[in-house]
XYZ file of C-alpha atoms in Angstrom:
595
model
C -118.012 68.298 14.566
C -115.972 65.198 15.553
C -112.089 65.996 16.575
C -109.821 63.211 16.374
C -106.062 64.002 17.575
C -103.074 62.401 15.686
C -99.767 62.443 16.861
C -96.659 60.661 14.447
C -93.767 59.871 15.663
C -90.150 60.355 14.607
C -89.801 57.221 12.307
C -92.945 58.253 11.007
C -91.732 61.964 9.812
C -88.350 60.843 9.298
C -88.251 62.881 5.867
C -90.443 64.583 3.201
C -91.560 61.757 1.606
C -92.542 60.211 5.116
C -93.943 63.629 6.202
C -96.366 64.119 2.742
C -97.676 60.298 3.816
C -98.642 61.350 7.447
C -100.018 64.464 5.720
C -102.705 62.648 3.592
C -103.292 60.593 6.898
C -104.648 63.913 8.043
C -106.139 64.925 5.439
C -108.139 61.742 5.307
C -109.565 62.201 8.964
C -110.411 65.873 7.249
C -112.588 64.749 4.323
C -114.175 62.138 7.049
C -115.990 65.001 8.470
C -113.667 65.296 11.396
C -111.467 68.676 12.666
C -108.062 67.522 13.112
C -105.061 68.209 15.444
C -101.736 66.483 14.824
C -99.094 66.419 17.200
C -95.692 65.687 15.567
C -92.336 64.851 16.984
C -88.776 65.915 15.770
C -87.506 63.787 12.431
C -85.997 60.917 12.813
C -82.694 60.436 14.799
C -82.742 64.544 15.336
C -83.044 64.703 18.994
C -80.181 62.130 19.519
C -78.436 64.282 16.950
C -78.822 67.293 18.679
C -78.119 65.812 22.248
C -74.643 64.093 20.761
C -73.865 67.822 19.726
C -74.087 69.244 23.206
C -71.965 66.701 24.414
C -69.298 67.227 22.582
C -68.696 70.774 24.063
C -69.570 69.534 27.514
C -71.195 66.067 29.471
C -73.003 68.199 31.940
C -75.047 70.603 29.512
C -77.382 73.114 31.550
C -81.045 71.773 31.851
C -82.515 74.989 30.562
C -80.088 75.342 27.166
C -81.002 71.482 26.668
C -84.187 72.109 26.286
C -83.886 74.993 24.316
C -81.612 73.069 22.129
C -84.262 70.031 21.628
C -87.337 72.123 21.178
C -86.227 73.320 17.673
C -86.591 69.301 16.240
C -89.791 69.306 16.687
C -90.364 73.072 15.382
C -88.893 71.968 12.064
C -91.184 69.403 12.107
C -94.159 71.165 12.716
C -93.253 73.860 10.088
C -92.743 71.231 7.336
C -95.783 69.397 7.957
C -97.789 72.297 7.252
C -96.037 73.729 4.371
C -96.485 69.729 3.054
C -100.725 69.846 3.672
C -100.730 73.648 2.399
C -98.929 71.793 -0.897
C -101.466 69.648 -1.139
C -104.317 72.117 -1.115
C -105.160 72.323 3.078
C -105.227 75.010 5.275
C -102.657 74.534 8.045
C -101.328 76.677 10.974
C -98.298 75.209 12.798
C -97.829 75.908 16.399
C -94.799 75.380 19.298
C -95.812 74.261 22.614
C -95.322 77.745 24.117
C -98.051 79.269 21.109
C -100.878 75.714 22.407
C -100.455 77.258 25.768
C -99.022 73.889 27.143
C -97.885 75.503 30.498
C -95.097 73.153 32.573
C -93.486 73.510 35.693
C -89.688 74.606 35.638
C -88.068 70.886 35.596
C -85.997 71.002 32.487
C -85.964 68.361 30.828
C -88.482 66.256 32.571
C -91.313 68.482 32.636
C -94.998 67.999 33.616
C -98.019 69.922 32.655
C -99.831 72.386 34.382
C -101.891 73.036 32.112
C -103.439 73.479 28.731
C -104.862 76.535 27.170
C -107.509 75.105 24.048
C -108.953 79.205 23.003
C -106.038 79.622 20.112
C -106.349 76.221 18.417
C -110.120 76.174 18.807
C -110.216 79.188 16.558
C -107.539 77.632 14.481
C -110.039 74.551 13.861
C -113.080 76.808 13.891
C -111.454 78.674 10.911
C -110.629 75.126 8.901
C -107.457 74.835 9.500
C -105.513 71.259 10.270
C -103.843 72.433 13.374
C -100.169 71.311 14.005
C -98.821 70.632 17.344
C -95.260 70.649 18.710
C -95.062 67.410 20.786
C -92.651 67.267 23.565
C -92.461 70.809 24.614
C -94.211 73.556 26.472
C -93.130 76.638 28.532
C -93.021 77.647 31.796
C -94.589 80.285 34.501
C -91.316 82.430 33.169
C -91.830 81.912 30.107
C -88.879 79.356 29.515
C -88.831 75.964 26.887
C -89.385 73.049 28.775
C -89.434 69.753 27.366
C -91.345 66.402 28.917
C -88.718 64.273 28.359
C -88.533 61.108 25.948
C -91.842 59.828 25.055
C -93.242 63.356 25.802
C -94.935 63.514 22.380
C -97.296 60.787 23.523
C -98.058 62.475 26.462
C -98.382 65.767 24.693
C -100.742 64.558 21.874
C -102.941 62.513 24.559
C -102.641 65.641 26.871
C -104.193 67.739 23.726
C -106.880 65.088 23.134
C -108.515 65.365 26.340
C -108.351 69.183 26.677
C -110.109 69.371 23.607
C -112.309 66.541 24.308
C -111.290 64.216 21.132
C -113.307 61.514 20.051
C -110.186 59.863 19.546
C -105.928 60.185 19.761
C -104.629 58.038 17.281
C -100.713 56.992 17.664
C -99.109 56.329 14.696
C -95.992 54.433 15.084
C -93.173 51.756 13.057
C -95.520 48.814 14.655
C -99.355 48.162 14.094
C -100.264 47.910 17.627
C -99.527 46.636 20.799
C -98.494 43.198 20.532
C -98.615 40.397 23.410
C -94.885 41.027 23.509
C -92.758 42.828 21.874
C -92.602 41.750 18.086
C -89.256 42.529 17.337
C -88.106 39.764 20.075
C -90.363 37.628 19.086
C -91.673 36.916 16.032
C -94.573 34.626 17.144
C -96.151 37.972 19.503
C -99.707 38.559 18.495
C -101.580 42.006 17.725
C -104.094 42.568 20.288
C -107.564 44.169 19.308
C -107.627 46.095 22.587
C -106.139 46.521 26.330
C -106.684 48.028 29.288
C -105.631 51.337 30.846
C -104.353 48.885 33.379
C -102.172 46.497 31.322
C -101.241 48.937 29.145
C -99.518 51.092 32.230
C -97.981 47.838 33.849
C -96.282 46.843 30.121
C -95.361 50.165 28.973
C -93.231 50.385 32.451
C -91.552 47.437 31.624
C -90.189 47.623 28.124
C -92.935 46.776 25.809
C -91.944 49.994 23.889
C -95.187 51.374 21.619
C -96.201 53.711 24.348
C -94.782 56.570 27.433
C -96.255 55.532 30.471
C -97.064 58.821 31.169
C -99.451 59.299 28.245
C -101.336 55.847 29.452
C -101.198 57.545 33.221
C -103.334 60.662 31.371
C -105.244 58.628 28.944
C -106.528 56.714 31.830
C -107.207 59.404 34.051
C -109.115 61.420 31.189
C -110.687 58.189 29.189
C -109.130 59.010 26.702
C -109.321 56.146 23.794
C -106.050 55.639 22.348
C -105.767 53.930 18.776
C -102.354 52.872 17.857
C -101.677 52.502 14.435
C -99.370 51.729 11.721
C -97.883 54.738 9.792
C -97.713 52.411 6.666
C -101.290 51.229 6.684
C -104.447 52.358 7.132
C -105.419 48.992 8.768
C -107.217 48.827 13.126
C -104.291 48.891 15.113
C -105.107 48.168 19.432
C -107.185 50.096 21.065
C -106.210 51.139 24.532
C -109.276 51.938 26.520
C -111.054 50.665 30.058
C -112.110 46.928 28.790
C -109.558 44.496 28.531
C -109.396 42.315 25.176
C -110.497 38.787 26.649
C -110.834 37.399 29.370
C -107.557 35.199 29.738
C -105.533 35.540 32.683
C -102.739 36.890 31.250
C -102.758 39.461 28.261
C -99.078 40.029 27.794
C -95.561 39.531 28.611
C -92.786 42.099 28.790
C -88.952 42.470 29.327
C -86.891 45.120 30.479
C -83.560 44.395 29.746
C -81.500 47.325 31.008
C -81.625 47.144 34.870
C -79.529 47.286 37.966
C -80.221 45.449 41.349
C -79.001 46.900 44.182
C -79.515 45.087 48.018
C -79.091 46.743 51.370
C -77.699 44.642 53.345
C -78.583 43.918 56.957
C -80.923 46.496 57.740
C -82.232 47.275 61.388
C -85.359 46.107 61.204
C -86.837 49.137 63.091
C -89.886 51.892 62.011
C -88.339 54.219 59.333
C -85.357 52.696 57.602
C -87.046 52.352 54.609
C -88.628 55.511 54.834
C -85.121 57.233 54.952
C -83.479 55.364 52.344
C -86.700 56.176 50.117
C -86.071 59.814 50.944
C -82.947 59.861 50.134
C -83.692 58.026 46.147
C -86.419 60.748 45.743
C -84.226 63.448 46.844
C -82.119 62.796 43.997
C -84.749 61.880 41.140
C -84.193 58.640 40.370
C -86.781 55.923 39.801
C -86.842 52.734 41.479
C -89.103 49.413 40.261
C -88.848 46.131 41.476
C -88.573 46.969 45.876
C -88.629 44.637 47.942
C -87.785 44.121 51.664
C -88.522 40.280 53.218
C -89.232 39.498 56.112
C -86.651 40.202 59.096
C -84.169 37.903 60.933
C -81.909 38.915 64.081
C -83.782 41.999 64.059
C -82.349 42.686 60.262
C -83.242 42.802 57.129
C -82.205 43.241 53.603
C -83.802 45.693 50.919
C -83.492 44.765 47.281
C -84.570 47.514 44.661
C -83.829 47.519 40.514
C -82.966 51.311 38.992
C -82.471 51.762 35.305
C -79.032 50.674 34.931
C -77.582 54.565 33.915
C -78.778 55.185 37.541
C -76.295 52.808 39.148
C -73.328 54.765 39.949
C -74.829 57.443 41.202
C -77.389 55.359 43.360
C -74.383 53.261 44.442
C -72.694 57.091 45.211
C -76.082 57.464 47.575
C -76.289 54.550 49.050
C -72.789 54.736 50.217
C -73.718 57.619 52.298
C -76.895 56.177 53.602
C -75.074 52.757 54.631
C -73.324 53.718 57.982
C -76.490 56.539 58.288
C -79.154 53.520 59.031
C -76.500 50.940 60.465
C -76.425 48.922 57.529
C -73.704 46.210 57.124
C -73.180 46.488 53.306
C -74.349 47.237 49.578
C -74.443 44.593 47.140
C -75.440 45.496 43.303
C -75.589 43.445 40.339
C -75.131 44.769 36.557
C -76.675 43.083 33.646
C -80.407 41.797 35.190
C -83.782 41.671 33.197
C -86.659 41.828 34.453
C -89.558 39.649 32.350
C -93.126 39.873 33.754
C -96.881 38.647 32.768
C -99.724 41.301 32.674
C -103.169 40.641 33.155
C -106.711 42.620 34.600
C -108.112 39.130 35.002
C -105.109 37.876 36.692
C -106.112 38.639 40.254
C -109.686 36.555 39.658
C -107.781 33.303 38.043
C -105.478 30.973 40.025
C -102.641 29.065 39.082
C -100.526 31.798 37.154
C -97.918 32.252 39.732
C -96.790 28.530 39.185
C -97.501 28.342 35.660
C -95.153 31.468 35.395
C -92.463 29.345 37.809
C -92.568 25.985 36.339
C -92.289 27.414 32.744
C -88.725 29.422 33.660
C -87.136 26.462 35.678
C -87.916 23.825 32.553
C -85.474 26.149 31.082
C -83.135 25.839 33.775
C -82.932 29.442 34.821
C -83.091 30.807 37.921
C -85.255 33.529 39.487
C -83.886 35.704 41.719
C -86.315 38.592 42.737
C -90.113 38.259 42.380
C -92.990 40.580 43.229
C -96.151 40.448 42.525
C -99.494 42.819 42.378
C -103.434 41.589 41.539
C -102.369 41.988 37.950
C -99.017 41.551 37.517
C -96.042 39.027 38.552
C -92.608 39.741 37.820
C -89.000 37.831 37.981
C -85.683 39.081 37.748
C -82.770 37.210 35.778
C -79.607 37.178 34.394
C -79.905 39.076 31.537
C -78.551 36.688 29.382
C -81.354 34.414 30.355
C -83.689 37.450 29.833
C -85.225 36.367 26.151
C -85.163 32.729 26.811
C -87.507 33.736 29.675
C -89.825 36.165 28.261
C -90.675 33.442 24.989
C -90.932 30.538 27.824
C -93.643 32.504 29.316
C -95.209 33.681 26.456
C -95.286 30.453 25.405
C -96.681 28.805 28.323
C -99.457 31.027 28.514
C -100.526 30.755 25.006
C -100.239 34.475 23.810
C -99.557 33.606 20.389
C -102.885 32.312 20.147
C -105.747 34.095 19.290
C -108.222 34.276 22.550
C -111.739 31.840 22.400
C -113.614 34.839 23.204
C -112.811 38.698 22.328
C -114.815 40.971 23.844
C -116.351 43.700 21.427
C -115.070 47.246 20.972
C -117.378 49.375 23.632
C -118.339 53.733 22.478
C -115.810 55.171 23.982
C -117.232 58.073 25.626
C -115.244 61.247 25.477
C -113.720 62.689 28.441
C -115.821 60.732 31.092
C -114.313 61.891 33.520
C -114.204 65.598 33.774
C -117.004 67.768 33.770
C -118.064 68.310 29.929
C -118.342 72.168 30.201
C -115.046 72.425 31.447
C -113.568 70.704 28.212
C -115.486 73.605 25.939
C -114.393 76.312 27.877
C -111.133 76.447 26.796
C -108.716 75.825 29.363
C -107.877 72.739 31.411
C -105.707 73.447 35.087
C -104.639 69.938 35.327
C -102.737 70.537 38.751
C -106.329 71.568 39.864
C -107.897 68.287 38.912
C -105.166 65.786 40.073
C -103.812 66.587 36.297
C -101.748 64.149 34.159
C -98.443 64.971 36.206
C -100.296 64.155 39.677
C -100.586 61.329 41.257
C -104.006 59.810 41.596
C -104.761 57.305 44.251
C -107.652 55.097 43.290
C -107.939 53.289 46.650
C -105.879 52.850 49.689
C -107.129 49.172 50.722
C -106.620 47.248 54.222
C -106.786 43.771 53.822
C -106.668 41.253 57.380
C -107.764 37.813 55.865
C -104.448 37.072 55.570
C -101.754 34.759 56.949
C -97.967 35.084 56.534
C -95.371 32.315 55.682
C -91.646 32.731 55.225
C -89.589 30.531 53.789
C -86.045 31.041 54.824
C -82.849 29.755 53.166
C -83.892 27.597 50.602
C -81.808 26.687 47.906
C -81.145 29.340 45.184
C -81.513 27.376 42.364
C -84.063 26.920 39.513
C -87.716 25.350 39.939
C -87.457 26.125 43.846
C -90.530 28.687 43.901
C -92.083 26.460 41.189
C -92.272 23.438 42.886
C -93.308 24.900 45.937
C -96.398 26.814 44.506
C -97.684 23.847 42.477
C -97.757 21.814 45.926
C -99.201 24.899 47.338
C -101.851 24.956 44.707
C -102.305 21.169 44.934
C -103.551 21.507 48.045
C -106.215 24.554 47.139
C -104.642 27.223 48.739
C -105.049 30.902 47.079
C -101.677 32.764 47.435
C -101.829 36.118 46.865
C -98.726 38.349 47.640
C -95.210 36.660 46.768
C -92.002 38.366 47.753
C -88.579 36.203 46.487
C -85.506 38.077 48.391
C -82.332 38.848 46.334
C -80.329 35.370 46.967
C -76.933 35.115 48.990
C -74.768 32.479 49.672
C -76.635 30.211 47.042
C -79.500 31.001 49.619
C -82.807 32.872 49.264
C -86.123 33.460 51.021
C -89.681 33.805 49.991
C -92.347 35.091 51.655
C -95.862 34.962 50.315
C -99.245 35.791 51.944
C -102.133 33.000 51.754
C -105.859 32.963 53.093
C -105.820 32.739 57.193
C -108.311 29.174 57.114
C -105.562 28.050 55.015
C -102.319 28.524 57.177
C -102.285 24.823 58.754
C -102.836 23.082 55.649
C -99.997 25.205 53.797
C -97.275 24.586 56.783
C -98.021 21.245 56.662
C -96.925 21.449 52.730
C -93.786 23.322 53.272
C -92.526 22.113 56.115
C -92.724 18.185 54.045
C -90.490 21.115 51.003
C -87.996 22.899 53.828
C -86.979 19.173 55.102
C -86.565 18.231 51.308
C -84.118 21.138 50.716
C -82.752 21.196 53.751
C -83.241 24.629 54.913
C -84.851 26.071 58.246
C -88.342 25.668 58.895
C -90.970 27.782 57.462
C -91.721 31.277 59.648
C -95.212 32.417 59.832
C -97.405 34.912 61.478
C -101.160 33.811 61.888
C -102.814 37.041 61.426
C -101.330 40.145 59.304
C -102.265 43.292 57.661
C -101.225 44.397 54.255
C -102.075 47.738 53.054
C -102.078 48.635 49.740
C -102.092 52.382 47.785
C -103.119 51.479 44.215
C -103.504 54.315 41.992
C -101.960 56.301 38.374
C -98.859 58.262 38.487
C -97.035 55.651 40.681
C -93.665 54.908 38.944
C -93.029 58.812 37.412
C -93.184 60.232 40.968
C -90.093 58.959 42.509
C -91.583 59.890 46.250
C -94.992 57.941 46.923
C -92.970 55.166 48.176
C -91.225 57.829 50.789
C -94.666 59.089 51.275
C -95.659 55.467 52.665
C -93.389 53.960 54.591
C -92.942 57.914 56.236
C -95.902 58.386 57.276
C -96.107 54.500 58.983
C -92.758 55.047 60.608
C -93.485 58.442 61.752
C -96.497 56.415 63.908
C -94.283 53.788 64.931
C -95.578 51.375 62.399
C -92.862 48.743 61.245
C -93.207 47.879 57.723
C -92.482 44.100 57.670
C -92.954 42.850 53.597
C -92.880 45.428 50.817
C -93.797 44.575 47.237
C -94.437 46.968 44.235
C -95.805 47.450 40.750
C -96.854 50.017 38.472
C -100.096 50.889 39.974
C -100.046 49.690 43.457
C -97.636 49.481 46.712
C -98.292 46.394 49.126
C -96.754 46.284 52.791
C -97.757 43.919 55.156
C -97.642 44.987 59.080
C -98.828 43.900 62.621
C -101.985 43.205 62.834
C -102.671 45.544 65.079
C -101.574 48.224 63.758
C -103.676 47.490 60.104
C -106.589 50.168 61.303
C -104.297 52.785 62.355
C -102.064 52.420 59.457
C -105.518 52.635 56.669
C -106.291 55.701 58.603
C -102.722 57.164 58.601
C -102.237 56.452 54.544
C -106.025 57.994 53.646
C -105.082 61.148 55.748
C -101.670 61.709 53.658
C -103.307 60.796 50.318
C -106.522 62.894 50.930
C -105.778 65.541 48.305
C -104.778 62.909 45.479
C -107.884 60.506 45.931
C -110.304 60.400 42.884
């Protein structure tokens, strides 16, 4: 018989009324012939409720009592939405994390599954009952509530779908979809039919909102196919499987409005710096995005990373302590930065969006002053109060309100593709033992030496600098594929980007005609580099893979020289000599997490 997981959300069960209407939702996918699991979360504003109440005895509450304390929204939940389908003539047998058999490991609070014991709910199905799940929660090896953390609901309901090996995990949310931004910023976003795994992860780490990442890290691992819906409707919402909805360069556009920037300052430009600051971030938990490191001058360089801006005082605290540990001259931070960046899986096999991306912000007048880049993503950091002007100019300029000329058609999903099928019936899952939904999993480690790097040094720090000099750039057929934009100073800046090696005389010749123009120094360049590259799942919610890296380069004496990061993939460019050794070094350290 088909299974179909549905998880609803806390708008969506925000009282009894609301909970009887995601009742008959299930109750529907019953008399369709299907068994049904529904993963709830706690009602409405109840978790913020409950956390405001442990605050007011103390700011500090224990991990382990927090998560005692926030388990019990979703256990009212749970308990209601079964007496509501038992009201309306269903079997239904409610069940905590802990009674699943969602095992954790001991991080309160932030938890991540071990694994997922199916035997009690399969005989809960098997006996016709609508089984109801406690999102959010599980329990530990001693037997302690943990919870996931916010958005853990997601993660548990798409956690549930593949251990059970659903046909389908259906979200239902406030919003019918996934939109090509978010809706609620702009009115003129567009519902998208479908995305991919990979544009879903990349927008869901920066703001879009409708998803955790860390149920899209799972569903992609697992092939899981993820409908989001509307709790108000019964109309398609977006489909989030493998196959992207067109194939336009870019698919969507995202902000995330509440970030920090933070710059080390004149870094020795020596083998393990970054590895030690790195350590020292993972040490203490928190999660860096945007990090980039230019290329070095006087034998130093500077190191610009973005935290979630509740993370700034105590990264500021760290870095501190790190500052006269690495020989540093200084930290510089700035408050109130968004970050707005285009998604897209074709991205990396269309030209041109780089520029498009540039030329669009500067019309505005607004200046960039971090950008990275990956194969399917760019990203720019602003002011913040430019943030929304920025996001609609490039939505705008890339014409996501309109509907696509060609939409590619829904594909079977096939259900858990990839794990063995007799695992799935047998009734438990390890997911530690499989690279599981908490793991990282690396799906290539990549050494790339076609490539020829130019550095632009102090140019002006002003709007429709990196524009202009990409459309000559393009004008001239050159293919650029990493760009790195260092944190400005001085009303100064650098940008270093990486460009095909046949093309490194033509492109001086352009930007040497731009540095005279602006009056800076002339362009750097090396004729022959190596970037590396670790692309994989899991990259963002495990503070450490960056450590891993640049460690295990630095403990070989390799100096990283450019750095540049997304959600799914971490780019440094070295020596050319040392690209073999390096590939070698990475696939060695990442052996146990490769697919």
């Amino acid at each position: 018989m088909p299974l179909i997981v549905q998880k609803f959300g806390g708008t969506s069960v925000a009282d009894t009324q609301m909970i009887l209407g995601a009742a008959r939702k299930a109750i529907r996918a019953a008399q369709a012939g299907n068994q049904v699991v529904v993963v709830v979360s706690a009602m409405g504003k109840t978790t913020d409720h409950l956390v405001a109440l442990a605050r007011e005895l103390t700011e500090r509450p224990a991990g382990r009592e927090m998560d005692m304390l926030l388990a019990s929204g979703e256990q009212i939940t749970i308990a209601l939405m079964a007496i509501a389908l038992e009201s309306l003539g269903y079997k239904a047998v409610s069940m905590t994390g802990a009674q699943i058999g969602i095992k954790t490991d001991n991080y309160h609070t932030k938890a991540r599954i071990k694994s997922i014991s199916t035997d009690r709910m399969k005989k809960a199905l098997d006996d016709g009952n609508i089984v109801i799940a406690a999102g959010f929660q599980g329990i530990d090896d001693d037997g302690d509530i943990t919870t996931l953390g916010r958005g853990g609901s997601d993660t548990s309901a798409v956690a549930l779908a593949a251990a059970l090996g659903a046909d389908e995990c259906e979200i239902y949310t406030d919003v019918d979809g996934v939109y090509t931004t978010d809706p609620r910023l702009l009115p003129e976003a567009r519902k998208v039919v479908q995305v991919s795994y990979d544009e879903m992860l990349e927008l869901t780490s920066l703001g879009a909102g409708v998803m955790h990442n860390r149920s899209i890290e799972f569903a992609k691992k697992f092939g899981v196919a993820v409908h989001v819906r509307s709790s108000f409707s019964d109309t398609l919402g977006t489909l989030i499987i493998e196959t992207p909805e067109s194939d336009t360069a870019v698919s969507g556009a995202a902000i995330t409005k509440n970030e920090a920037r933070l710059t080390m300052v004149g870094v020795p430009d020596r083998p393990g710096v970054a590895m030690f600051l790195f350590s020292k971030i993972a040490e203490a938990k928190i999660p860096t995005d945007m990090i980039v490191q230019n290329v070095g001058q006087d034998n130093r360089a500077d190191i610009s990373f973005t935290v979630p801006d509740t993370d700034l005082v105590p990264t500021l605290e760290l870095l501190q302590l790190v500052v006269p540990e690495i020989g540093a001259e200084t930290v510089e931070w700035q408050e109130n930065v968004a970050k707005v960046s285009v998604v897209g899986l074709e991205m990396e096999q269309q030209g041109g969006v780089a520029k498009k991306m540039f030329r669009a912000i500067s019309q505005k007048g607004i200046n960039i002053d971090i950008i990275t880049t990956s194969e399917i993503k760019i990203s720019a950091l602003v002011a913040r109060d430019d943030g929304l002007a920025t996001l609609r100019a490039v939505h705008n300029a890339f014409g996501l309100d309109k509907e696509p000329k060609k939409i590619k058609s829904r594909p079977k999903q096939s259900k858990v593709p990839k794990l063995d099928r007799s695992i799935a019936e047998t009734g438990a899952i390890d997911f530690s033992r499989l690279s599981g939904m908490e793991e990282i999993l690396i799906e290539a480690i990549s050494l790339n030496q076609t490539e020829a790097q130019i550095t632009m040094p102090n140019v002006p720090d002003a709007p429709g600098i990196a524009a202009e000099m990409f459309e000559k750039i393009a004008l001239g057929d050159v293919v650029v594929d990493m760009i790195v934009q260092s944190c400005g100073r001085n009303g100064r800046a650098s940008i270093t980007f990486t460009i095909p090696r046949k093309s490194l005389s033509k492109t001086l010749e352009i930007v040497q005609k731009l540095a005279k123009k602006w009056k800076s120094d002339g362009p750097l360049h090396i004729p022959a580099i190596s970037m590396l590259s670790v692309r994989g799942t899991g990259l963002r919610s495990h503070t450490d893979l960056a450590y891993r890296m640049f460690k295990t380069l630095a403990d070989s004496g390799i100096n990283v020289n450019v750095i540049s990061t997304s959600e799914r993939n971490i780019a440094v460019t070295v020596d050319e000599s040392n690209g073999e050794k390096g590939l070698a070094l990475l696939k060695q350290e990442f052996s146990g997490e490769m697919m």
